[in-house]
XYZ file of C-alpha atoms in Angstrom:
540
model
C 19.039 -39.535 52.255
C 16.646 -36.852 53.783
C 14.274 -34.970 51.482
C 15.669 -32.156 52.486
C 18.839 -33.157 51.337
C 17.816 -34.382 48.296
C 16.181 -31.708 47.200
C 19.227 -29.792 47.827
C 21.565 -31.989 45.270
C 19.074 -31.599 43.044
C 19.653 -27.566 43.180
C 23.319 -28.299 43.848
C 23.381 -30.174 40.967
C 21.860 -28.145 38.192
C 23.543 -24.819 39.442
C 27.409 -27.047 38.851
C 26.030 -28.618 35.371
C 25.118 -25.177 34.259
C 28.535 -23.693 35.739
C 30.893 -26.465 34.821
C 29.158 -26.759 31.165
C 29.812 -23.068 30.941
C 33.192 -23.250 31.658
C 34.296 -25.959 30.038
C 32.104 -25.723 26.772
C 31.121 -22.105 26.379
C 34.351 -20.423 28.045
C 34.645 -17.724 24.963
C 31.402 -16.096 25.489
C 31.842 -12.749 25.024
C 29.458 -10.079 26.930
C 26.433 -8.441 24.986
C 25.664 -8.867 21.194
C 24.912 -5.070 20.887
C 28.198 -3.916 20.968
C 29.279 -5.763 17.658
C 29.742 -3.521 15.075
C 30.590 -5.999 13.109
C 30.532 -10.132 12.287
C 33.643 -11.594 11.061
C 33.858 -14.766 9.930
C 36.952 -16.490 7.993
C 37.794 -19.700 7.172
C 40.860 -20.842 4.956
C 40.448 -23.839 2.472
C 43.089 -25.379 0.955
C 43.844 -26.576 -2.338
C 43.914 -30.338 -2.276
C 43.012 -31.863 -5.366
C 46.720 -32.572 -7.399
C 47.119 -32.086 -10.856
C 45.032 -33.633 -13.296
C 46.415 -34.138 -16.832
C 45.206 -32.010 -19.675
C 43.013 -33.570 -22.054
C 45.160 -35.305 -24.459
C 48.006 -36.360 -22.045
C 48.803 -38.799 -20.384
C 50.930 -38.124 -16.718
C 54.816 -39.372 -17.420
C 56.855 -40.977 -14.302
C 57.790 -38.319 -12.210
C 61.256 -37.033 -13.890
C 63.998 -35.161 -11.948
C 62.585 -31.858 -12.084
C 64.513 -29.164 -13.908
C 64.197 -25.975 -11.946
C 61.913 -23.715 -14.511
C 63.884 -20.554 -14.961
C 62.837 -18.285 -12.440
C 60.219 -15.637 -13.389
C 60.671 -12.105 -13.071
C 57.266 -11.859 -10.849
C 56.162 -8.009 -11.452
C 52.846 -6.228 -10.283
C 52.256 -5.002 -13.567
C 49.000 -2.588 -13.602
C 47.401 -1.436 -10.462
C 44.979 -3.575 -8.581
C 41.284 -3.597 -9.881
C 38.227 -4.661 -7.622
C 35.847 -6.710 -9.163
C 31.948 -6.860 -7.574
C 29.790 -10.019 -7.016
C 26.368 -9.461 -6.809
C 23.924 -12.096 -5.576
C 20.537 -12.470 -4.007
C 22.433 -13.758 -0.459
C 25.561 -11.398 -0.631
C 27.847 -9.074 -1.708
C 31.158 -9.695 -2.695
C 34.402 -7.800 -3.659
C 37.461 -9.853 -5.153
C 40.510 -7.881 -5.924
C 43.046 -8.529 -8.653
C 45.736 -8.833 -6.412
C 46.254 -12.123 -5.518
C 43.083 -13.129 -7.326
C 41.413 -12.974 -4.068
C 38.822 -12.089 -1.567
C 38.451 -7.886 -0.071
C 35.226 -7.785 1.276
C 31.604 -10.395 1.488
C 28.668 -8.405 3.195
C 25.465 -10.941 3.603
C 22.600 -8.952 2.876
C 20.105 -10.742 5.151
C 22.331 -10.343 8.307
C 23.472 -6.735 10.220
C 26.154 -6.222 12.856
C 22.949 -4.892 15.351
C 19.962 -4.318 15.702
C 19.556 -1.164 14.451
C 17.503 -0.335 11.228
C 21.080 1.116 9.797
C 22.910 -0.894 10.953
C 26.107 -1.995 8.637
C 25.403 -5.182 7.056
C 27.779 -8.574 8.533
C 31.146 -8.210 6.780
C 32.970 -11.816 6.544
C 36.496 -10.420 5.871
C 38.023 -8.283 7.988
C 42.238 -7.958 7.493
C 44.287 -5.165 8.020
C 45.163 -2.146 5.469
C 47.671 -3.844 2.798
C 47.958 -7.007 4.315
C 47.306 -10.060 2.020
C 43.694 -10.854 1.441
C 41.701 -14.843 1.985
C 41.316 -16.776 -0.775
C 44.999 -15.716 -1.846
C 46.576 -18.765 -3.419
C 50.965 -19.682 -3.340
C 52.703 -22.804 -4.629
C 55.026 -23.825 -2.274
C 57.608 -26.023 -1.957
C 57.765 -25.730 -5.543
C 60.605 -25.285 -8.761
C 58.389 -22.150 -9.339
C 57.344 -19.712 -6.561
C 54.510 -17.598 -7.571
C 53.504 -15.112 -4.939
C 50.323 -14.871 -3.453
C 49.665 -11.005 -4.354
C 50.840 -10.897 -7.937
C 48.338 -8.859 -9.974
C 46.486 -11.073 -12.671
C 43.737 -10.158 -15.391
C 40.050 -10.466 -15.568
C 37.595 -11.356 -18.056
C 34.996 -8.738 -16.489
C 34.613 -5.831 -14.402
C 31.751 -6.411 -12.471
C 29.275 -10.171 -12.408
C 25.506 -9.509 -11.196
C 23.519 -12.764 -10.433
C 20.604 -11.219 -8.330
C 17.967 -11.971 -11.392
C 19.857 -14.675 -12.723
C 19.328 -18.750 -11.887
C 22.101 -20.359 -13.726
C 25.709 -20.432 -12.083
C 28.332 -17.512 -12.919
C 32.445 -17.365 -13.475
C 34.941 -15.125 -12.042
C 38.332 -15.560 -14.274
C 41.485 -14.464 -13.208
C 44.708 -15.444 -15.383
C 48.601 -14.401 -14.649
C 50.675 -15.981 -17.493
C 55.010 -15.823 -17.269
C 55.423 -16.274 -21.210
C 57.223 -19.359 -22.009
C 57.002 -20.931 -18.564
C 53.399 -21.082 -17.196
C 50.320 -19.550 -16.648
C 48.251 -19.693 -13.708
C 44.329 -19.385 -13.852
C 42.266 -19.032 -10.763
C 38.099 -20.036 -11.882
C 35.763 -18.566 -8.810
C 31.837 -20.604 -9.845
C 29.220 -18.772 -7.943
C 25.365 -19.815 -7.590
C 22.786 -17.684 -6.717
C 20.858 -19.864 -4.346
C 23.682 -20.737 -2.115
C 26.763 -19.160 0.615
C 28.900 -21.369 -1.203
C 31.382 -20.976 -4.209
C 34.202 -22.878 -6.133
C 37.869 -22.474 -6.605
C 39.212 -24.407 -9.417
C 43.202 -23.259 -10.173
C 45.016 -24.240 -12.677
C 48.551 -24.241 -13.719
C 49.870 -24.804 -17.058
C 53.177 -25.766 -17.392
C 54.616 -24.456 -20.396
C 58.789 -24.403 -20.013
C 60.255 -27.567 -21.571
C 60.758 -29.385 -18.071
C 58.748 -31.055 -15.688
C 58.296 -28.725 -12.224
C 56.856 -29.762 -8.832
C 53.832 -27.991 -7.145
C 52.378 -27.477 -3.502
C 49.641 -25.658 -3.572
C 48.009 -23.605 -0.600
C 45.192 -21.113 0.218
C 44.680 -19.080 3.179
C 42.475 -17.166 5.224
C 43.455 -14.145 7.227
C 41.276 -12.241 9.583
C 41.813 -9.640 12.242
C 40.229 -10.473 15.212
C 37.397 -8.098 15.646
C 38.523 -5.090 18.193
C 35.230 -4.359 19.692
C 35.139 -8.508 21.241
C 33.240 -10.300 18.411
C 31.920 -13.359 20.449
C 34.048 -16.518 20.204
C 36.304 -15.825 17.403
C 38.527 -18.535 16.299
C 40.230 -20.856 13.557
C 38.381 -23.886 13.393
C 39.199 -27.541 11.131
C 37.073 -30.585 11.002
C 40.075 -33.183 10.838
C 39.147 -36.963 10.439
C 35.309 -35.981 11.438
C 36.870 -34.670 14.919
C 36.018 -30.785 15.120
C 39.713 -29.051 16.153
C 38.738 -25.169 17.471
C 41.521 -22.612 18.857
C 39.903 -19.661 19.827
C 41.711 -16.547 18.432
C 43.139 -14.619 21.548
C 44.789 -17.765 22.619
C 45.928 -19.268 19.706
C 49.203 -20.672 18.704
C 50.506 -22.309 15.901
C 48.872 -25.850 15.224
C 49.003 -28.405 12.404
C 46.890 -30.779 11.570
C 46.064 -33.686 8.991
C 46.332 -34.815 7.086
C 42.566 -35.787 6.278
C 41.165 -31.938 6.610
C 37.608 -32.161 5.484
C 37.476 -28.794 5.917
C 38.961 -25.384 7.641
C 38.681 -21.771 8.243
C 37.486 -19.304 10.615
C 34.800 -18.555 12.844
C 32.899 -16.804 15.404
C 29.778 -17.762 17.399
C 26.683 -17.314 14.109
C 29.283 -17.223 11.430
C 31.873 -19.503 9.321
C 34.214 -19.357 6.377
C 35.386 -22.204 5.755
C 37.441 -23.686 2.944
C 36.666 -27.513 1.441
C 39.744 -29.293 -0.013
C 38.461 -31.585 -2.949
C 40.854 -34.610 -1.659
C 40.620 -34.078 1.949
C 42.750 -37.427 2.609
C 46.170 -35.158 0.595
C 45.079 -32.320 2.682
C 46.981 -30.652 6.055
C 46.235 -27.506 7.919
C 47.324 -25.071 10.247
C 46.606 -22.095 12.421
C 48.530 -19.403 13.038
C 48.982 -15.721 13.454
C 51.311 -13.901 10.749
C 53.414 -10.960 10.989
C 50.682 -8.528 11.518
C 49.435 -10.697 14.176
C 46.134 -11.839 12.131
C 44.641 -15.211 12.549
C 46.039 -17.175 9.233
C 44.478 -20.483 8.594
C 46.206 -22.339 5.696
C 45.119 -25.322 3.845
C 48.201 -27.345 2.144
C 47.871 -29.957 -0.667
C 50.561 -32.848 -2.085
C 52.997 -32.219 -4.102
C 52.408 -32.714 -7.572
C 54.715 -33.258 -10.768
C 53.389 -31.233 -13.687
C 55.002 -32.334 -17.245
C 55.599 -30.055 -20.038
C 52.528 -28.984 -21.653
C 50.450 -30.468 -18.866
C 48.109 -28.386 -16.523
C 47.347 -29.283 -12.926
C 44.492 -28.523 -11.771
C 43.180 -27.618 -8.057
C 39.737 -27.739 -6.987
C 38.378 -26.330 -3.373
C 34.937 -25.307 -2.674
C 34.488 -21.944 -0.190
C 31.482 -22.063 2.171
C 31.197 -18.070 3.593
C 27.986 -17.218 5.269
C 25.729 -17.757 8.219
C 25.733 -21.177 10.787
C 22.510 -22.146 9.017
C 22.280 -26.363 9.470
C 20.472 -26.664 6.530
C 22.654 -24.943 4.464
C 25.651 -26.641 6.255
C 24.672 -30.111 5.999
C 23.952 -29.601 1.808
C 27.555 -29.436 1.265
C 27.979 -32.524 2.307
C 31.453 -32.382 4.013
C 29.847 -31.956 7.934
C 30.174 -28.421 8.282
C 27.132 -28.306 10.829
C 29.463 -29.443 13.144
C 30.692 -25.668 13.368
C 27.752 -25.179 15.293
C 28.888 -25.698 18.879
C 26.273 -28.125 20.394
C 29.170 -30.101 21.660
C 30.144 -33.544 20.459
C 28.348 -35.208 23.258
C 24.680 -33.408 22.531
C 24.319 -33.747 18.717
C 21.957 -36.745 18.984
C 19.882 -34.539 20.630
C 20.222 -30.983 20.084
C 19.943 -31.364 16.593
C 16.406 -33.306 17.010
C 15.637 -30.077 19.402
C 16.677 -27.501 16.391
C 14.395 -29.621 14.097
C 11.481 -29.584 16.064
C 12.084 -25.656 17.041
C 12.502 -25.244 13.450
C 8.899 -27.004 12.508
C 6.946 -25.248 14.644
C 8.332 -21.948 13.671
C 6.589 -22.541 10.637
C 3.342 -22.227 12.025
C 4.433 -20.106 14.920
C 6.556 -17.084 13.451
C 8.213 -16.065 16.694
C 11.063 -18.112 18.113
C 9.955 -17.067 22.072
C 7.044 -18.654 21.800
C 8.323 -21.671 20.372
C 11.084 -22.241 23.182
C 7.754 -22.064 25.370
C 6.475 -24.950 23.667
C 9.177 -26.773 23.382
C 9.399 -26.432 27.443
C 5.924 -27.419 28.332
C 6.203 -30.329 25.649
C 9.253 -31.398 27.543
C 7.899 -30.889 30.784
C 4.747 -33.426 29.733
C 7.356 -35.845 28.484
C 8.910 -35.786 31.981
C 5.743 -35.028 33.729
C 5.384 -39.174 35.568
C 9.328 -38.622 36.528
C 8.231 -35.018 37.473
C 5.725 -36.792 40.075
C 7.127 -39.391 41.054
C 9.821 -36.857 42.404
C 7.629 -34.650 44.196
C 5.275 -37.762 45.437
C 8.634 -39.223 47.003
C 9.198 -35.633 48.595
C 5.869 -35.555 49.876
C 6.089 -39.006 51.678
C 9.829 -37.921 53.158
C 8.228 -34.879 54.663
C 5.643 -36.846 56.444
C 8.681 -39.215 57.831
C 10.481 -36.360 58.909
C 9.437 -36.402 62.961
C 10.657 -40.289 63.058
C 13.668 -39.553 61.547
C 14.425 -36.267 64.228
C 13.612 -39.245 66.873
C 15.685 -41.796 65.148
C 18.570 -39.209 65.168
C 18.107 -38.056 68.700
C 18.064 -41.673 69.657
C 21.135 -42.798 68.264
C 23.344 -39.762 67.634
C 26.019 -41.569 68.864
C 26.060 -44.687 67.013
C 25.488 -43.887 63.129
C 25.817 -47.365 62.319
C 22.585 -47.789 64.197
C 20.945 -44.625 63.065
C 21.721 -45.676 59.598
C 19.990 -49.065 59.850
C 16.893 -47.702 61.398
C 16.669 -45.170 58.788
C 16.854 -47.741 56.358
C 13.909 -50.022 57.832
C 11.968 -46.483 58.345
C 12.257 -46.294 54.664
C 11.424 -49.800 54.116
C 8.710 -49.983 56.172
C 6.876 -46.208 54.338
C 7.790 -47.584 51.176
C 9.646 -44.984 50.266
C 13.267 -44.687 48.129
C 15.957 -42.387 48.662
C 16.326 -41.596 45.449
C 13.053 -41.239 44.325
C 13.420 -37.455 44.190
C 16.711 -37.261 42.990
C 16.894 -39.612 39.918
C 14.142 -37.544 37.877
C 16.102 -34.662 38.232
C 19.309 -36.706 37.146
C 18.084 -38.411 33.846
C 16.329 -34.499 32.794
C 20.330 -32.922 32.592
C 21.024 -34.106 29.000
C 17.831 -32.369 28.173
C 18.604 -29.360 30.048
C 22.728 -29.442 28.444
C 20.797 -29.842 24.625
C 19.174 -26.549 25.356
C 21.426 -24.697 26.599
C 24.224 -25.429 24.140
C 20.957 -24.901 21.284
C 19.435 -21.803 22.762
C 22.875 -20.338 23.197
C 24.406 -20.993 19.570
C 21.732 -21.508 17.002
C 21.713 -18.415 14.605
C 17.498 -18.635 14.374
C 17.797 -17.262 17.697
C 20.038 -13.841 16.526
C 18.033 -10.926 16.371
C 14.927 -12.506 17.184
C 12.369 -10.591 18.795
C 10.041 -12.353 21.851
C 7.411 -9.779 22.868
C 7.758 -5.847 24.059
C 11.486 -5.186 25.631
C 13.421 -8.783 24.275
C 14.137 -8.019 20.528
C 17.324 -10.828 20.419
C 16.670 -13.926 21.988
C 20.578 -14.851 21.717
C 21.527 -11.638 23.793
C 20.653 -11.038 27.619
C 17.553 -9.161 28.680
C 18.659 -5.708 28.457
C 16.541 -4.664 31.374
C 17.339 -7.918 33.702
C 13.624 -8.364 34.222
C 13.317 -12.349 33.416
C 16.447 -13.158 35.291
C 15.485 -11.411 38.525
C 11.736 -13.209 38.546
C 13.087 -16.838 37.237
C 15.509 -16.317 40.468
C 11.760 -15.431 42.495
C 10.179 -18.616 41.290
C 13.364 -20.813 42.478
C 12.792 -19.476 45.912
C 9.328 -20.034 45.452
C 9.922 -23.510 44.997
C 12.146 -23.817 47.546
C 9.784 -22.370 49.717
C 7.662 -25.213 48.876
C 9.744 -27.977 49.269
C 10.495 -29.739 53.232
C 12.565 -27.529 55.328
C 16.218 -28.668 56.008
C 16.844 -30.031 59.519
C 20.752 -28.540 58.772
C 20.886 -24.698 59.530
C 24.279 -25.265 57.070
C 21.967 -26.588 54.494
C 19.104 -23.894 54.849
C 21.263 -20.745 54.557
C 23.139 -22.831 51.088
C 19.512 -23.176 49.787
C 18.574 -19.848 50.650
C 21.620 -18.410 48.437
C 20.864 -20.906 45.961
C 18.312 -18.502 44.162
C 20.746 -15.432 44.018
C 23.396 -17.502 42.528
C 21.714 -18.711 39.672
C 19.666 -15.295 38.903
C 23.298 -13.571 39.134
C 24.434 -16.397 37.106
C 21.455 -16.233 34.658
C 21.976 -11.841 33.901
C 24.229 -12.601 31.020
C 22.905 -15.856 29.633
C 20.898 -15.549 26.194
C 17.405 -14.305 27.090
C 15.890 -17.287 25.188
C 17.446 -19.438 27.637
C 16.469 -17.650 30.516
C 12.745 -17.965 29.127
C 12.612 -21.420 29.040
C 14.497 -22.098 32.537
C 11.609 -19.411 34.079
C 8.876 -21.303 32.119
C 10.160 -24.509 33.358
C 9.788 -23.002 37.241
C 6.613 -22.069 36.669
C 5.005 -25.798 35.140
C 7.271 -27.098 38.302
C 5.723 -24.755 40.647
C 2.278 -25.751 39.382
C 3.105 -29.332 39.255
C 4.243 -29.774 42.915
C 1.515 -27.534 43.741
C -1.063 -29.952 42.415
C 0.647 -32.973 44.239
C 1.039 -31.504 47.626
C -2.361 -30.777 47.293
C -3.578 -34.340 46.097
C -5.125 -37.006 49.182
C -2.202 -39.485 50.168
C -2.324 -42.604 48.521
């Protein structure tokens, strides 16, 4: 294999990684962050855990279920809202349906912009029913999801507080049950619980299914990658919203909801193993994500109780991994790259720290990664070097025997043989740097550190493209420096493929997340300077 040749599946070789990866991994990318006006995030958890006795009772053997008589299920007063105020976020439940209008995060806005409207996580159309809302199903008693219930308070501030607070909602049907919905919220965290509980109170046994849903509308002005996602049996199930259809999973649903590229809400059954879920869209034509636990017997004068927890906030890892249910997997770094990605977000992470500004720290995290590879990196262009100096006996070996390639291929071979030189020596560093190069990509293009992070003078968001095109165009000007560089291709084919090689990847490179393009262009540049200094060195 010529050097010129070589050097041109190396090219060939990166440019389909990058464009296969992005088509097969990374197909939802929407265009430019700038023209969100808002972040919508929902995720649905469903209530798993089945009835647990009331103190003082003990669970009888399940009895032919009497049907309850039916209640008379009446919006009684008007719908209140109730506000939620803590350090991380804003939220606004609604006593219809007990459930979730609005969650603003205070530390996150829809743009850049000083003003700009603060992330909202719920997003569902005028009158339609809200996430969070809870139904028993499949049940002796059907209570509707948008029944109006009571609250113990009007309003629950926690932004100077450090101890957990409670959200009570209660619906009671006199003589047959009431039906209590406990929201636990903690200042220091994106994550609240969901206890329900129903307390049987007609004189026969009835059978419950509990489920909670998530609706959102899928954002109008292209919110990037917007989907329903469930991590089923620690496999990570994602249908992205404009294509989605109805799915079921489970059971085993460690958790589900809805997301979009920097954002999840996602709801955490409490017995994942009685848990199933599935995506849909409802009448409106909003995503619904439902979660759906057993069915439970609940005795006379016996409560059931249903626990969930509700994660609703940013695609932090830390924050992700300390619920303990994998969660982080909602960041898409792919299944394949987590051993190393996640190593990559540490490290980016640490020297943040010390840093403060995420460009400069994908610049160190290239040239550390270009010293790790730095013996591969010359050993490449060493081999490259030597091929070039072959390249007149190898014109005379192909003149010679153009008509008998068996030959030609033999004498190539002892040419090599004879120089010391492999084939693949300029090939194979290239080769074993692509899981590196797939782990940043994937991590540069998803990890929420990167969102609205400034570099230096015109790049204020790392995650969105250079608005002005400026890095793209010169990374594509140090590719065909390099390639100006490298041995000439005997092929005229091969020359003219190289020679478009540059425009294809800076064309390719316009929309990509400018923190990505920095480190590819930084990467050029130690390259350039690397195969400088070899060309340069005295033979061996």
């Amino acid at each position: 294999m010529s050097t010129n040749m070589r050097t041109f599946l190396a090219i060939l070789l990166s440019f389909l990684v990058v464009f296969v990866y992005q088509y097969f991994f990374a197909k939802n990318i929407e265009t430019q962050k700038q023209e969100q006006a808002q972040t919508q995030t929902q995720t649905q958890t469903q209530p798993t855990q089945g009835p647990v006795v009331a103190p003082g009772g003990v669970p009888a053997a399940p009895a032919a279920p009497a049907p309850a008589p039916a209640a008379a299920v009446k919006a009684a007063a008007a719908a209140r809202d109730i506000r939620v105020e803590t350090p991380l976020y804003t939220a606004v439940f609604s006593t219809r349906g007990g459930a979730l209008k609005s969650l603003k995060l205070k530390e996150y806005r829809a743009t850049l912009e000083e003003n700009s409207p603060l992330i909202e996580m719920v997003q569902v159309q005028e009158g339609a029913e809200l996430p969070l809302s809870t139904a028993f199903t499949d049940s002796s008693v059907v209570l509707p999801g948008d029944i109006v219930y009571e609250t113990d308070r009007k309003a629950l501030d926690l932004t100077g507080e450090a101890k957990p607070g409670k959200l009570v909602f209660t619906y009671a049907a006199p003589g047959q049950y009431r039906v209590e919905k406990i929201y636990t919220f903690r200042p220091d965290r994106y994550s609240f619980d969901l206890e329900v509980r129903f307390l049987n109170n007609a004189s026969a046994a009835v059978n419950q299914n509990l489920s909670i849903r998530w609706l959102e509308e899928l954002n109008k002005k292209g919110m990037e990658e917007e989907g329903a996602i469930a991590q089923v049996k620690n496999s990570t199930e994602r249908e992205a919203g404009a294509k989605l259809e109805r799915k079921a999973y489970g059971p085993d649903i460690q958790w589900g909801g809805f997301e979009n590229k920097f954002f999840l809400a996602a709801m955490i059954p409490k017995q994942p193993a009685l848990t199933t879920a599935s995506f849909a869209r409802d009448a409106r034509g909003q995503i619904l994500v439902t979660l759906d636990g057993p069915k439970n017997t609940i005795p006379p004068g016996q409560a059931g109780v249903f626990n969930y927890t509700l994660f609703v906030g940013p695609k932090e890892y830390n924050r992700l991994k300390e619920e303990g249910v994998g969660l982080e997997a909602a960041i898409n770094v792919g299944n394949w790259m987590k051993w190393l990605a996640y190593p990559i977000l540490f490290l980016m992470q640490y020297l943040y720290k010390y840093v403060g500004n995420y460009g400069v720290v994908i610049i160190l995290i290239t040239i550390l990664t270009k010293l790790l590879f730095w013996p591969l990196g010359n050993k490449s262009y060493k081999s490259m070097k030597e091929m070039q100096k072959v390249q007149p006996k190898l014109a005379e070996l192909k003149e010679r025997y153009k008509d008998d390639k068996q030959k030609l291929n033999a004498a190539v071979m002892e040419l090599y043989k004879t120089h010391k030189i492999n084939p693949l020596g300029g090939c194979l560093p290239v080769i074993i740097q692509i899981p590196v190069f797939i782990a940043l990509y994937q991590l540069l293009s998803y990890a929420i550190e990167l969102r609205h992070a400034p570099f230096f003078w015109w790049i204020q968001d790392l995650s969105a493209k250079d608005p002005y095109y400026i890095t793209p165009i010169i990374m594509g000007a140090t590719m065909l420096i390099q390639q100006k560089m490298s041995p000439p291709m005997g092929d005229p084919m091969q020359q003219k493929m190289m020679l478009l090689m540059p425009v294809v990847f800076t064309f390719l490179f316009l929309n990509f997340p400018s923190g990505l393009v920095i480190y590819w262009l930084v990467n050029n540049v130690l390259s350039i300077g690397q195969q400088y200094y070899i060309n340069k060195s005295p033979a061996a």
